[in-house]
Amino acid sequence: MQTLRKESLLKLSTASSKIPKSSTRTPDFAANVFHTSKLKQFLNERAYKQMQQSIDKKTPINMMLADQIASAMKAWAISKGATHYTHWFQPISGATAEKHDSFFNLDKKGLQIEKFEGEQLVQQMPHAASFPGGSIRNTFEARGFTTWDPTSPVFIYEETLCIPSLFISYTGEALDYKAPLLKSLQKLNDAATEVCHYFDKTVAKVNATLGWEQEYFLIDSSLAATRPDIMLTGRTLLGHAPSKEQELNDHFFGSIPDRVTRFLKDLESQSTALGIPVKTYHNEVAPSQYEIAPVFEIANLAVDHNALLMDLMNKMATKHNFIVLFHEKPFEKINGSGKHTNWSLVTNTGVNLLSPGKTPMSNLQFLSFFVNTIAAAFKHEALLRASSVSASNDLRIGLNEAPSAILSIFIGKHLMQVLEELENVSKGKLSPEEKTDIKLNVIGKIPEILLDNTDKNRTSPFAFTGNKFEFRTVGSKANCAKSTTVLNTIVAEQLLAFRDAVDGLVNKKNMKKDDAIFNTLRETITSIKDIFYAAENEKEKTESLAKKKGLSNNKTTPEALPAYIADSSIKLFENLDIFSKNELHTRYRIDLDEYTSCIQIESRTLGDLAQNHIIPTAIKYQNVLIENVKGLKEIYGAVYKEHAREQILILERISNHIAEINSGIFAMVEARKKANVIQDAHKKALAYCETILPFLSTIRYHCDKLELTVDDEIWPLAKYRELLFIR
Ligand code: ADP
Ligand code: MG
């Protein structure tokens, strides 16, 4: 009988021809999005104005207006063939969620009517108890409601009108990623606008911009179906590295196989209709690894679009007989996947605050935002790092792969020099000559410097790349709202501190505004110098340097997460009204539980796989060898051993591996039993990290050795070389 693997490999040769041809017509950009400009056609002028004001000022939209908006949305959606509507939201589980309701209801007489009014637009009640956060009854009420986020436009997806929403408990705590993100954006806007006023009084609003780069693997779905580990955990728990890996470097920017191209075309067409401005896709470092990136957008929208695109990718992949692996390290010894998040600030007047300008004054503005962002990252480096950790991302960060777990910052040697020169300005009031000198020779030179500043560092976790910061530690699977919320909040706090310091010097020390800014910048630069160093140093040197400078080096989730509930973090989030202490503790607990259950599932899956797939296959092969040895004995009689020596050695080797696997599984189960009775969530996560995770490597080692030994014909699981080289 053939193994499922062999059957799947046979199917693979015809898989390409069975894929539906992608449609050739590209839809109009955002054809399925109901932007406010379209809404304008449906509302009268007063109602439209009222809505814009509510969105800008974050004031509630009254029911009458909500009814009008709902009816406009319904008319548009039905005209586009939609039959259902749903509140679409991002619960803390990392995926997106929705609960579909039909537009069509029956009236009292049993006649069909369309019903979608303000009430349905503004609120919907999913059952929160099954989402993380919802089950913690002591902290939150078990149920929550979703509420329309009017800052993100509604869209039609698979005949359903999707209403981007927040997910909130009855007691007012956020149960999702979006509610805290929106709050952090608001605080950042307030703080940044005030700092802008030192330079330009006309600035009325500052938005954070976000451009993510999504990496992923694309794997044939029938081959993946032979692997319970991929299906259950999103990564391979077994598998020997193929003899050809990424060392040939022929995948990066190489030609994309036809099957993949068709998937990408389809994906692009769907993303276009949904208004996701996807711009680039190319091969990544590893075989079967790809990246997709859009043009950057306002952070709120960028987060929605990333979540939506990940959803879309899963669906498109199914259609094309692929599965997408968003896991950060699906294949051992092969490059992992991240989601670099590029972040900057833009004013309503169109100025990128992290891009050097044309005049000394605009460059001083640039430096203020630049230095304060670094100061924020330095002050809260452990928290920022914690915002990106997870069991799956731990397999990528802090091991042999860039970026490192130490949150150092790279800004290039030219900007480093500018900071050093600024640090040397005189204390107190500056002489007119000194000011002119700085303006001409230090900050005046920045634009030229940046243009030919080509030394781009690729390994730093938080790098300045010319006109934005790039946070590279974020995992490919993560919802990027999480780290963006932290980044927005810490920068808001720092900008407020900066404003207080500058205002203090102006009001109390009677300094001129630019003197006060120079003085505050000088002090800030002195306080942040420890975060810069060349991350290209060899690992040990970097690690000991980080330790000396007091930077954290948390390589695992249980080590990193406590930063969320450190006093400095609670103070930060409470002061800015982003999270209460209670909410922080709840989220901390959810993250710990998620970590523990992730490793628990991996450990169980590996145990089952080894016992039900690997050992029986190894024994089957031993039986073949035994038959062979018996046959040799029949032919050669007493001297058979001369001829059967190698076979007997292989038999023994297999027995040894089986014994090691079995004892490993036994010990792993014992360790699990011990860990499972631990009540404290943090101690439990640590136990899973320290006492169970190591078994995943040791058991795997012996299974992988068996893969190399056992007859390929009977091996049940698709091998790396088969999974990774799609043709
Ligand atoms: P790479 O990092 O691959 O060299 P780019 O420098 O072109 O590529 O940009 C990477 C990402 O940064 C893109 O997704 C882009 O949209 C985003 N990006 C560019 N400018 C900004 C900005 N001002 N704010 C946020 N993201 C930005
Ligand atoms: Mg990048």
PDB file of C-alpha atoms in Angstrom, residues 180-323:
ATOM      1  CA  PRO A 180      -5.982  50.265  22.689  1.00  0.00           C
ATOM      2  CA  LEU A 181      -4.376  51.015  19.319  1.00  0.00           C
ATOM      3  CA  LEU A 182      -6.891  53.798  18.642  1.00  0.00           C
ATOM      4  CA  LYS A 183      -6.379  55.242  22.108  1.00  0.00           C
ATOM      5  CA  SER A 184      -2.604  55.220  21.665  1.00  0.00           C
ATOM      6  CA  LEU A 185      -2.911  56.949  18.295  1.00  0.00           C
ATOM      7  CA  GLN A 186      -5.032  59.647  19.869  1.00  0.00           C
ATOM      8  CA  LYS A 187      -2.503  60.265  22.672  1.00  0.00           C
ATOM      9  CA  LEU A 188       0.353  60.287  20.224  1.00  0.00           C
ATOM     10  CA  ASN A 189      -1.521  62.785  18.081  1.00  0.00           C
ATOM     11  CA  ASP A 190      -2.081  65.078  21.073  1.00  0.00           C
ATOM     12  CA  ALA A 191       1.542  64.961  22.221  1.00  0.00           C
ATOM     13  CA  ALA A 192       3.130  65.190  18.766  1.00  0.00           C
ATOM     14  CA  THR A 193       0.904  68.081  17.709  1.00  0.00           C
ATOM     15  CA  GLU A 194       2.020  70.056  20.745  1.00  0.00           C
ATOM     16  CA  VAL A 195       5.684  69.459  19.967  1.00  0.00           C
ATOM     17  CA  CYS A 196       5.064  70.422  16.326  1.00  0.00           C
ATOM     18  CA  HIS A 197       3.757  73.777  17.523  1.00  0.00           C
ATOM     19  CA  TYR A 198       7.310  74.762  18.538  1.00  0.00           C
ATOM     20  CA  PHE A 199       8.087  74.710  14.834  1.00  0.00           C
ATOM     21  CA  ASP A 200       4.832  75.207  12.992  1.00  0.00           C
ATOM     22  CA  LYS A 201       1.690  76.586  14.599  1.00  0.00           C
ATOM     23  CA  THR A 202      -0.505  75.477  11.701  1.00  0.00           C
ATOM     24  CA  VAL A 203      -0.192  71.750  12.414  1.00  0.00           C
ATOM     25  CA  ALA A 204      -3.560  70.459  13.613  1.00  0.00           C
ATOM     26  CA  LYS A 205      -3.067  66.702  13.591  1.00  0.00           C
ATOM     27  CA  VAL A 206      -0.294  64.112  13.607  1.00  0.00           C
ATOM     28  CA  ASN A 207      -0.887  60.555  12.407  1.00  0.00           C
ATOM     29  CA  ALA A 208       1.339  57.544  12.860  1.00  0.00           C
ATOM     30  CA  THR A 209       2.076  55.783   9.584  1.00  0.00           C
ATOM     31  CA  LEU A 210       2.752  52.094   9.295  1.00  0.00           C
ATOM     32  CA  GLY A 211       4.170  49.994   6.492  1.00  0.00           C
ATOM     33  CA  TRP A 212       4.493  46.284   7.243  1.00  0.00           C
ATOM     34  CA  GLU A 213       6.443  43.691   5.319  1.00  0.00           C
ATOM     35  CA  GLN A 214       4.735  40.320   5.661  1.00  0.00           C
ATOM     36  CA  GLU A 215       6.884  37.229   5.241  1.00  0.00           C
ATOM     37  CA  TYR A 216       5.423  33.734   4.858  1.00  0.00           C
ATOM     38  CA  PHE A 217       5.967  30.277   3.421  1.00  0.00           C
ATOM     39  CA  LEU A 218       3.772  28.751   0.745  1.00  0.00           C
ATOM     40  CA  ILE A 219       3.444  24.955   0.867  1.00  0.00           C
ATOM     41  CA  ASP A 220       1.526  22.461  -1.270  1.00  0.00           C
ATOM     42  CA  SER A 221      -1.605  21.552   0.664  1.00  0.00           C
ATOM     43  CA  SER A 222      -1.664  17.815  -0.063  1.00  0.00           C
ATOM     44  CA  LEU A 223       1.932  17.453   1.061  1.00  0.00           C
ATOM     45  CA  ALA A 224       1.152  19.499   4.159  1.00  0.00           C
ATOM     46  CA  ALA A 225      -1.769  17.165   4.847  1.00  0.00           C
ATOM     47  CA  THR A 226       0.702  14.317   5.404  1.00  0.00           C
ATOM     48  CA  ARG A 227       2.129  16.296   8.316  1.00  0.00           C
ATOM     49  CA  PRO A 228       0.011  16.453  11.461  1.00  0.00           C
ATOM     50  CA  ASP A 229       2.626  18.792  12.925  1.00  0.00           C
ATOM     51  CA  ILE A 230       2.080  21.409  10.201  1.00  0.00           C
ATOM     52  CA  MET A 231      -1.686  21.032  10.366  1.00  0.00           C
ATOM     53  CA  LEU A 232      -1.864  21.312  14.167  1.00  0.00           C
ATOM     54  CA  THR A 233       0.981  23.635  15.063  1.00  0.00           C
ATOM     55  CA  GLY A 234       1.816  25.524  11.870  1.00  0.00           C
ATOM     56  CA  ARG A 235       5.386  24.279  11.893  1.00  0.00           C
ATOM     57  CA  THR A 236       7.378  21.104  11.376  1.00  0.00           C
ATOM     58  CA  LEU A 237       8.326  19.377  14.613  1.00  0.00           C
ATOM     59  CA  LEU A 238      10.365  16.826  12.688  1.00  0.00           C
ATOM     60  CA  GLY A 239      12.263  16.734   9.471  1.00  0.00           C
ATOM     61  CA  HIS A 240      15.822  16.561   8.379  1.00  0.00           C
ATOM     62  CA  ALA A 241      17.217  19.586   6.543  1.00  0.00           C
ATOM     63  CA  PRO A 242      17.453  18.960   2.794  1.00  0.00           C
ATOM     64  CA  SER A 243      20.858  18.586   1.187  1.00  0.00           C
ATOM     65  CA  LYS A 244      20.139  21.767  -0.738  1.00  0.00           C
ATOM     66  CA  GLU A 245      19.167  24.693   1.439  1.00  0.00           C
ATOM     67  CA  GLN A 246      19.355  28.394   0.965  1.00  0.00           C
ATOM     68  CA  GLU A 247      23.145  28.498   0.619  1.00  0.00           C
ATOM     69  CA  LEU A 248      22.911  28.718  -3.158  1.00  0.00           C
ATOM     70  CA  ASN A 249      20.996  31.949  -2.746  1.00  0.00           C
ATOM     71  CA  ASP A 250      19.063  31.269  -5.904  1.00  0.00           C
ATOM     72  CA  HIS A 251      15.656  31.816  -4.359  1.00  0.00           C
ATOM     73  CA  PHE A 252      15.919  35.446  -3.291  1.00  0.00           C
ATOM     74  CA  PHE A 253      14.566  37.592  -6.113  1.00  0.00           C
ATOM     75  CA  GLY A 254      14.648  34.481  -8.270  1.00  0.00           C
ATOM     76  CA  SER A 255      11.870  33.605 -10.648  1.00  0.00           C
ATOM     77  CA  ILE A 256       8.590  32.669  -8.994  1.00  0.00           C
ATOM     78  CA  PRO A 257       7.092  29.289  -9.994  1.00  0.00           C
ATOM     79  CA  ASP A 258       3.962  29.526 -12.205  1.00  0.00           C
ATOM     80  CA  ARG A 259       1.659  28.055  -9.598  1.00  0.00           C
ATOM     81  CA  VAL A 260       2.786  30.636  -7.084  1.00  0.00           C
ATOM     82  CA  THR A 261       2.475  33.448  -9.609  1.00  0.00           C
ATOM     83  CA  ARG A 262      -1.158  32.527 -10.209  1.00  0.00           C
ATOM     84  CA  PHE A 263      -1.828  32.550  -6.481  1.00  0.00           C
ATOM     85  CA  LEU A 264      -0.150  35.945  -6.163  1.00  0.00           C
ATOM     86  CA  LYS A 265      -2.096  37.404  -9.079  1.00  0.00           C
ATOM     87  CA  ASP A 266      -5.371  36.285  -7.596  1.00  0.00           C
ATOM     88  CA  LEU A 267      -4.354  37.637  -4.230  1.00  0.00           C
ATOM     89  CA  GLU A 268      -3.358  40.942  -5.712  1.00  0.00           C
ATOM     90  CA  SER A 269      -6.641  41.285  -7.528  1.00  0.00           C
ATOM     91  CA  GLN A 270      -8.657  40.573  -4.365  1.00  0.00           C
ATOM     92  CA  SER A 271      -6.499  42.926  -2.292  1.00  0.00           C
ATOM     93  CA  THR A 272      -6.970  45.651  -4.869  1.00  0.00           C
ATOM     94  CA  ALA A 273     -10.752  45.333  -4.659  1.00  0.00           C
ATOM     95  CA  LEU A 274     -10.472  45.598  -0.877  1.00  0.00           C
ATOM     96  CA  GLY A 275      -8.336  48.713  -1.090  1.00  0.00           C
ATOM     97  CA  ILE A 276      -5.165  47.109   0.276  1.00  0.00           C
ATOM     98  CA  PRO A 277      -2.372  48.946  -1.526  1.00  0.00           C
ATOM     99  CA  VAL A 278      -0.148  45.915  -2.079  1.00  0.00           C
ATOM    100  CA  LYS A 279       2.953  46.977  -3.911  1.00  0.00           C
ATOM    101  CA  THR A 280       5.652  44.359  -3.897  1.00  0.00           C
ATOM    102  CA  TYR A 281       6.013  40.665  -3.621  1.00  0.00           C
ATOM    103  CA  HIS A 282       9.192  38.767  -4.014  1.00  0.00           C
ATOM    104  CA  ASN A 283      10.962  35.636  -2.966  1.00  0.00           C
ATOM    105  CA  GLU A 284      12.634  35.660   0.395  1.00  0.00           C
ATOM    106  CA  VAL A 285      15.880  34.089   1.546  1.00  0.00           C
ATOM    107  CA  ALA A 286      14.593  30.556   2.068  1.00  0.00           C
ATOM    108  CA  PRO A 287      13.064  28.263  -0.545  1.00  0.00           C
ATOM    109  CA  SER A 288       9.252  28.665  -0.721  1.00  0.00           C
ATOM    110  CA  GLN A 289       9.445  31.816   1.393  1.00  0.00           C
ATOM    111  CA  TYR A 290       7.906  35.070   0.140  1.00  0.00           C
ATOM    112  CA  GLU A 291       7.243  38.623   1.214  1.00  0.00           C
ATOM    113  CA  ILE A 292       4.317  40.883   0.459  1.00  0.00           C
ATOM    114  CA  ALA A 293       4.314  44.575   1.362  1.00  0.00           C
ATOM    115  CA  PRO A 294       1.892  47.421   0.743  1.00  0.00           C
ATOM    116  CA  VAL A 295       2.448  51.132   0.416  1.00  0.00           C
ATOM    117  CA  PHE A 296       2.388  52.474   3.973  1.00  0.00           C
ATOM    118  CA  GLU A 297      -0.851  53.900   5.371  1.00  0.00           C
ATOM    119  CA  ILE A 298      -2.215  55.578   8.469  1.00  0.00           C
ATOM    120  CA  ALA A 299      -1.449  53.043  11.215  1.00  0.00           C
ATOM    121  CA  ASN A 300      -5.059  52.207  12.034  1.00  0.00           C
ATOM    122  CA  LEU A 301      -5.835  51.270   8.464  1.00  0.00           C
ATOM    123  CA  ALA A 302      -2.519  49.483   7.964  1.00  0.00           C
ATOM    124  CA  VAL A 303      -3.317  47.229  10.922  1.00  0.00           C
ATOM    125  CA  ASP A 304      -6.764  46.388   9.525  1.00  0.00           C
ATOM    126  CA  HIS A 305      -5.295  45.717   6.123  1.00  0.00           C
ATOM    127  CA  ASN A 306      -2.649  43.399   7.482  1.00  0.00           C
ATOM    128  CA  ALA A 307      -5.231  41.346   9.390  1.00  0.00           C
ATOM    129  CA  LEU A 308      -7.516  41.276   6.356  1.00  0.00           C
ATOM    130  CA  LEU A 309      -4.720  40.311   3.992  1.00  0.00           C
ATOM    131  CA  MET A 310      -3.637  37.415   6.217  1.00  0.00           C
ATOM    132  CA  ASP A 311      -7.223  36.172   6.119  1.00  0.00           C
ATOM    133  CA  LEU A 312      -7.387  36.605   2.399  1.00  0.00           C
ATOM    134  CA  MET A 313      -4.099  34.772   1.917  1.00  0.00           C
ATOM    135  CA  ASN A 314      -5.414  31.748   3.789  1.00  0.00           C
ATOM    136  CA  LYS A 315      -8.517  31.665   1.621  1.00  0.00           C
ATOM    137  CA  MET A 316      -6.692  32.214  -1.678  1.00  0.00           C
ATOM    138  CA  ALA A 317      -4.148  29.559  -0.743  1.00  0.00           C
ATOM    139  CA  THR A 318      -6.898  26.974  -0.257  1.00  0.00           C
ATOM    140  CA  LYS A 319      -8.253  27.796  -3.698  1.00  0.00           C
ATOM    141  CA  HIS A 320      -4.813  27.237  -5.215  1.00  0.00           C
ATOM    142  CA  ASN A 321      -4.033  24.034  -3.259  1.00  0.00           C
ATOM    143  CA  PHE A 322      -1.514  25.728  -1.045  1.00  0.00           C
ATOM    144  CA  ILE A 323      -1.332  26.480   2.607  1.00  0.00           C
TER     145      ILE A 323
END
